[in-house]
Coordinates of N, CA and C in Angstrom, one line a residue:
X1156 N -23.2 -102.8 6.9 CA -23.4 -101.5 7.3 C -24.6 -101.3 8.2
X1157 N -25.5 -102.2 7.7 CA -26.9 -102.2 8.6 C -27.0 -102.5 9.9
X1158 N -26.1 -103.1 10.3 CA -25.2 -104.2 11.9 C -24.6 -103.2 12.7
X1159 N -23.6 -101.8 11.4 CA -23.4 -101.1 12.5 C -24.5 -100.3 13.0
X1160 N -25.1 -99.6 12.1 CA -26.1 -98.5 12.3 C -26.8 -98.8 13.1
X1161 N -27.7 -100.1 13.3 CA -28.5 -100.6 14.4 C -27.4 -100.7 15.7
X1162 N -26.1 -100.8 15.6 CA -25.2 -100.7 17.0 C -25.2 -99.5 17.2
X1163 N -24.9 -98.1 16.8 CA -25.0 -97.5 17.6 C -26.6 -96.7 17.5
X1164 N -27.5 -97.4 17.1 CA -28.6 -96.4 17.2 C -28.8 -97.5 19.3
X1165 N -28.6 -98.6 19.0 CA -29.2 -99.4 20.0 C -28.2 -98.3 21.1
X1166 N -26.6 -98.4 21.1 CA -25.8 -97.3 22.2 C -26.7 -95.9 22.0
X1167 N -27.2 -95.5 21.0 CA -28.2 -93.6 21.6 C -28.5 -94.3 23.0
X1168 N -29.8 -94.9 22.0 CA -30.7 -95.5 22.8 C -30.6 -95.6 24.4
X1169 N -29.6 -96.5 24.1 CA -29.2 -97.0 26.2 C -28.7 -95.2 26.7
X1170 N -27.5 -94.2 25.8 CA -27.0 -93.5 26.5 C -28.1 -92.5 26.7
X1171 N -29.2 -92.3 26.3 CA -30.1 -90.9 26.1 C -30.9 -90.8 27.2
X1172 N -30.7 -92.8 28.3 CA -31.3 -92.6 29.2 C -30.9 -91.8 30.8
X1173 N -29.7 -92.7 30.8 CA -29.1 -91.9 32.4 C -27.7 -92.2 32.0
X1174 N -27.1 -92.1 31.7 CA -25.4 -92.0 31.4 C -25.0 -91.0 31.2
X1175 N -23.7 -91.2 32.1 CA -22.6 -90.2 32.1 C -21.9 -89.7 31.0
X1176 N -21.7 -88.3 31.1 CA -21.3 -88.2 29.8 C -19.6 -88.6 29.8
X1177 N -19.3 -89.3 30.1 CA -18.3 -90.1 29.8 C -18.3 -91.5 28.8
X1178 N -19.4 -92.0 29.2 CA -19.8 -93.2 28.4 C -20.1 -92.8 27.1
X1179 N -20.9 -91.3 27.1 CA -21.6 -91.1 26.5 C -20.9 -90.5 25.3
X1180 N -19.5 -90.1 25.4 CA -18.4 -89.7 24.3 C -17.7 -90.8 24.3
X1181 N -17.6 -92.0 25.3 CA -16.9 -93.3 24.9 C -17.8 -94.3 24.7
X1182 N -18.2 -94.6 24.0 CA -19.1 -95.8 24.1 C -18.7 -97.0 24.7
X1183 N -17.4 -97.4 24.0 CA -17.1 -98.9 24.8 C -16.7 -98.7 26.1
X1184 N -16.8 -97.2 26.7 CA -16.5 -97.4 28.3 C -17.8 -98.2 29.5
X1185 N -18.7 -98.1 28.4 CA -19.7 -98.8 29.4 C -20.2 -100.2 28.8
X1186 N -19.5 -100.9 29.5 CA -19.5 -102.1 29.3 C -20.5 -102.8 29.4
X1187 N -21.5 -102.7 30.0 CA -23.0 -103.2 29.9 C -23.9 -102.9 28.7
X1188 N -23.7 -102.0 28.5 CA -24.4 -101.6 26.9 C -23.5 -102.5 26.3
X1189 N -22.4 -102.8 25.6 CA -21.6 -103.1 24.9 C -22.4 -104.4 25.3
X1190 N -22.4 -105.3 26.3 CA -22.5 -107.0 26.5 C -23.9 -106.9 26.1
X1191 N -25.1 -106.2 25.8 CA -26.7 -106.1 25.4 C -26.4 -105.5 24.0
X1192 N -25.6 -105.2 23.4 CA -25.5 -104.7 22.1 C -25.9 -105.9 20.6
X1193 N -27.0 -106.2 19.7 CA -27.2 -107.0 19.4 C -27.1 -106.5 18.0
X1194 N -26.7 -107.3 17.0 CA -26.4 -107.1 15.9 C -27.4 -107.3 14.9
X1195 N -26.5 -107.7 13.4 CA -27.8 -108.2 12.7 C -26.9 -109.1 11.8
X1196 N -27.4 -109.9 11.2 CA -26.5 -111.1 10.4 C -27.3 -110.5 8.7
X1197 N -26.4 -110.8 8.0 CA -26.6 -110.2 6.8 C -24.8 -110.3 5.9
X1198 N -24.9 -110.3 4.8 CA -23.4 -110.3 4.1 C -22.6 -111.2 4.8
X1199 N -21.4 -111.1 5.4 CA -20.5 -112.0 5.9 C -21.0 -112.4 6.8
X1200 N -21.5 -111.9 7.9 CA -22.0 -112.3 9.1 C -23.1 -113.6 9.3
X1201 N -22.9 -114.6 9.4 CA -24.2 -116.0 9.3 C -24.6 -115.8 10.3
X1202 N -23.8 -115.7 11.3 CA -24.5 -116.3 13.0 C -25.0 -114.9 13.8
X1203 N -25.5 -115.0 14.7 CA -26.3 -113.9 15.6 C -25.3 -113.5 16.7
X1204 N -24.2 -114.7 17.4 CA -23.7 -113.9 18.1 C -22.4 -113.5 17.3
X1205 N -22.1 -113.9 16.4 CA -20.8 -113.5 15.6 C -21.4 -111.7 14.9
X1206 N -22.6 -111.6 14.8 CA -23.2 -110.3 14.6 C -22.7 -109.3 15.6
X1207 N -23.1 -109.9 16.9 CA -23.2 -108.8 18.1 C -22.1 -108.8 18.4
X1208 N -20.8 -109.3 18.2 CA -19.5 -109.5 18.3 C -18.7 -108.3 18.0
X1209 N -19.0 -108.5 16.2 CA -18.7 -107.7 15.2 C -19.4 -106.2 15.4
X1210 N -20.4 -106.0 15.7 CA -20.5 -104.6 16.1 C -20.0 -104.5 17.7
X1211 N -19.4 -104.6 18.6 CA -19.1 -104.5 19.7 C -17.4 -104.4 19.0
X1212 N -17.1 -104.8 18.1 CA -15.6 -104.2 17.6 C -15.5 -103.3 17.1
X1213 N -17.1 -102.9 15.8 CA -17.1 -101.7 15.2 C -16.8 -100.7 16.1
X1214 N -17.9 -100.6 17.3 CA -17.8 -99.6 17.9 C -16.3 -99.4 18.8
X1215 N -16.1 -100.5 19.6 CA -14.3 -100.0 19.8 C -12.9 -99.7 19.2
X1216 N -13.7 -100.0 17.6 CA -12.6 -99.7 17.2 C -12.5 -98.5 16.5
X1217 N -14.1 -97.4 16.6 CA -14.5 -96.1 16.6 C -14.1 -95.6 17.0
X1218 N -14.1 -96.2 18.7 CA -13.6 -94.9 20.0 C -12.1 -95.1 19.8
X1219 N -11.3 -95.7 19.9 CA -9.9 -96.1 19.0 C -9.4 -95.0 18.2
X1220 N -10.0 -95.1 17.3 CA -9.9 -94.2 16.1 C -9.8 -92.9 16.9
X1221 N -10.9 -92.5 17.4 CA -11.5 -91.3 17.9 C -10.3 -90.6 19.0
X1222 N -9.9 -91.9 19.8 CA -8.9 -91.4 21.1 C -7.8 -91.1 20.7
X1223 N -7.3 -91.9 19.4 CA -6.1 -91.3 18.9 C -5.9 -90.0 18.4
X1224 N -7.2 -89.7 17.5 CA -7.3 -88.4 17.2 C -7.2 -87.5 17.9
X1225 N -7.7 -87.6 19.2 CA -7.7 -87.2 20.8 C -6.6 -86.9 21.4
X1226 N -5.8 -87.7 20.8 CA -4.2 -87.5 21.5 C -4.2 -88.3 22.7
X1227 N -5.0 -89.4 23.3 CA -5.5 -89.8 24.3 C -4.5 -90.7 24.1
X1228 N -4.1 -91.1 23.3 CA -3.6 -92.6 23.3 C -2.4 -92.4 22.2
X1229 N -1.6 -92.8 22.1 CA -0.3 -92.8 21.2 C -0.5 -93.5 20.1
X1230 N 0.1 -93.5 18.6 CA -0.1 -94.2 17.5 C 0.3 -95.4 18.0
X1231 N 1.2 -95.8 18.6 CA 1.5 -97.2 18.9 C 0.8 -98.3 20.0
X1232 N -0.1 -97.1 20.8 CA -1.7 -97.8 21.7 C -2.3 -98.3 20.7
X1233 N -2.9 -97.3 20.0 CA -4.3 -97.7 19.3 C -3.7 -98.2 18.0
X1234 N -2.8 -98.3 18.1 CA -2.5 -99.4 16.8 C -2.2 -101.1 17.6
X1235 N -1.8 -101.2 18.8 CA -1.6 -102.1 19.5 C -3.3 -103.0 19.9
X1236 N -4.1 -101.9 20.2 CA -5.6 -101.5 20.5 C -6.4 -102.5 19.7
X1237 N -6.1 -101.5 18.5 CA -7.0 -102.0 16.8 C -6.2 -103.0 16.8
X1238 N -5.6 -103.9 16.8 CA -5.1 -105.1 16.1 C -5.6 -106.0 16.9
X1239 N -5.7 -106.0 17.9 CA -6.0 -107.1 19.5 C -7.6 -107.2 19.2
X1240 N -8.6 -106.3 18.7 CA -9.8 -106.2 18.3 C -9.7 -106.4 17.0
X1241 N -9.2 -106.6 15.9 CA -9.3 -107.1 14.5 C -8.8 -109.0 14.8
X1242 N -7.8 -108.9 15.9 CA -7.9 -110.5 15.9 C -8.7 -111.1 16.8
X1243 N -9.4 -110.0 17.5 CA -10.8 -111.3 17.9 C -11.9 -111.4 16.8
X1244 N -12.1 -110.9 16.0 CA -12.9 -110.8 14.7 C -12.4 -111.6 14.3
X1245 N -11.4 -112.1 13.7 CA -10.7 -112.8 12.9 C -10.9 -114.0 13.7
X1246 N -10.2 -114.3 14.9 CA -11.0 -115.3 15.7 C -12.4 -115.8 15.4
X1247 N -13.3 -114.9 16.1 CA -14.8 -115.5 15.5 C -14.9 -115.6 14.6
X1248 N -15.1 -115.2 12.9 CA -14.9 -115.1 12.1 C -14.5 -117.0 11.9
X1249 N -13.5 -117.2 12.3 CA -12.9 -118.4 12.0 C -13.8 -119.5 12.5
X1250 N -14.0 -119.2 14.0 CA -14.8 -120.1 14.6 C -16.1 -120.6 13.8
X1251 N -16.8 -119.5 13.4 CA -18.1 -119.5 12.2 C -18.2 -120.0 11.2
X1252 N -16.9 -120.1 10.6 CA -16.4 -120.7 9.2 C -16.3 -122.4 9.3
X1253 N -15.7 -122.7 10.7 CA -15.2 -123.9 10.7 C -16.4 -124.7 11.4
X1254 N -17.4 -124.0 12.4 CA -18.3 -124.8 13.3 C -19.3 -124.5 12.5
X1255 N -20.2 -123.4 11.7 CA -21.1 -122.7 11.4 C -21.7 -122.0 12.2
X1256 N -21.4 -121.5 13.7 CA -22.0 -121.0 14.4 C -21.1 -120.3 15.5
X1257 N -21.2 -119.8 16.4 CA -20.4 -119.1 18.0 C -21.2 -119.7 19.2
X1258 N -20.6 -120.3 19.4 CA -21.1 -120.7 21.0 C -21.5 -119.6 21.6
X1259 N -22.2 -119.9 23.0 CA -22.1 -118.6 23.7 C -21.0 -118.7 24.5
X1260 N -20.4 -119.8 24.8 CA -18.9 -120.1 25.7 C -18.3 -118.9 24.9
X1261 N -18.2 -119.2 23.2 CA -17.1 -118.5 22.8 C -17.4 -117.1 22.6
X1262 N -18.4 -116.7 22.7 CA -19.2 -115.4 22.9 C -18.6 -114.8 24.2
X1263 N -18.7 -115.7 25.5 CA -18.3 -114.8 26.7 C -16.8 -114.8 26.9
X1264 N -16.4 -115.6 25.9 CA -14.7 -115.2 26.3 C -14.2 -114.1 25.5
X1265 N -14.9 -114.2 24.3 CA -14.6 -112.5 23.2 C -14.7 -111.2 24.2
X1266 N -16.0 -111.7 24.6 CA -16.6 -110.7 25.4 C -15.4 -110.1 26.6
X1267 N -15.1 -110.9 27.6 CA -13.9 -110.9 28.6 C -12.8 -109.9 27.3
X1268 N -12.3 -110.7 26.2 CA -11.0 -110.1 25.8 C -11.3 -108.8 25.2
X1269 N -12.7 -108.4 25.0 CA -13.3 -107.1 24.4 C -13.3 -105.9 25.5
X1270 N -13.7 -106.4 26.7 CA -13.4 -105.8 28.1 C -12.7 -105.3 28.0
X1271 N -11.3 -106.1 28.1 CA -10.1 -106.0 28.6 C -9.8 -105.0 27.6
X1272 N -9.6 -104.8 26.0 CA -9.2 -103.8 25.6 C -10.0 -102.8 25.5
X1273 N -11.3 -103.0 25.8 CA -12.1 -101.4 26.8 C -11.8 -100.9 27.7
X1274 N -11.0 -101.8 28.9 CA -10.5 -101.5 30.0 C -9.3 -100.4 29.6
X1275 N -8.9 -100.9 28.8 CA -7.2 -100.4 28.4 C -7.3 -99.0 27.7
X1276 N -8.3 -99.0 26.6 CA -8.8 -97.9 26.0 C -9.2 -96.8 27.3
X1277 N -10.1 -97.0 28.0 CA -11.0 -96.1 29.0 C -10.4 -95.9 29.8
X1278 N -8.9 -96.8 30.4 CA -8.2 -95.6 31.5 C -7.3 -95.2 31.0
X1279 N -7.3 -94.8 29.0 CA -6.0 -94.4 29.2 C -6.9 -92.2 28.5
X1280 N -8.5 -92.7 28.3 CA -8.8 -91.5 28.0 C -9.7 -90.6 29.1
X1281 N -9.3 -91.4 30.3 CA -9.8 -90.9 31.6 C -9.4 -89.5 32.3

């Protein structure tokens, strides 16, 4: 709980400065906060980037939540959405379990497939 709270206090944070209020009701539409978004390791979490990972899901899988309630996106988006982001968790998650740690290789390709369902999310609540 503490991983998320510090995730979006760190998103205020970045949005209170110059952001659009677009980003600013989507969070994962601004993808640079999201890639600087840093976690905390605690409970399940061992590793530091498997931390920053895991809140970079929390939060898209907020706006997810949020868009569907929104009518932005169809139950069968954000259910397509949320699963594609619970199996990159599950991915790292595994990686963690089996190496003890996340590369940052495997950090930047989470990162790429976290995009991509940012991407997906943000032009469909544009």
């Amino acid at each position: 709980m503490r991983t998320l709270t510090l995730g979006f206090l760190l998103l205020a944070a970045g949005h209170a400065t110059a952001a659009s209020s677009f980003t600013q009701e989507w969070p994962s539409c601004d993808i640079k906060a999201q890639h600087d978004v840093k976690g905390e390791t605690g409970g399940s979490i061992k590793d530091p980037l498997q931390a920053d990972i895991s809140v970079r899901i929390n939060v898209l899988q907020a706006d997810i939540g949020n868009a569907r309630k929104a009518r932005h996106l169809t139950e069968a988006q954000s259910e397509q959405l949320w699963q594609q982001a619970g199996r990159i968790r599950k991915d790292a998650d595994g990686y963690v379990k089996q190496q003890g740690f996340l590369s940052a290789a495997e950090r930047a390709s989470y990162d790429r497939e976290l995009d991509d369902v940012a991407g997906r999310l943000c032009r469909a609540v544009k």
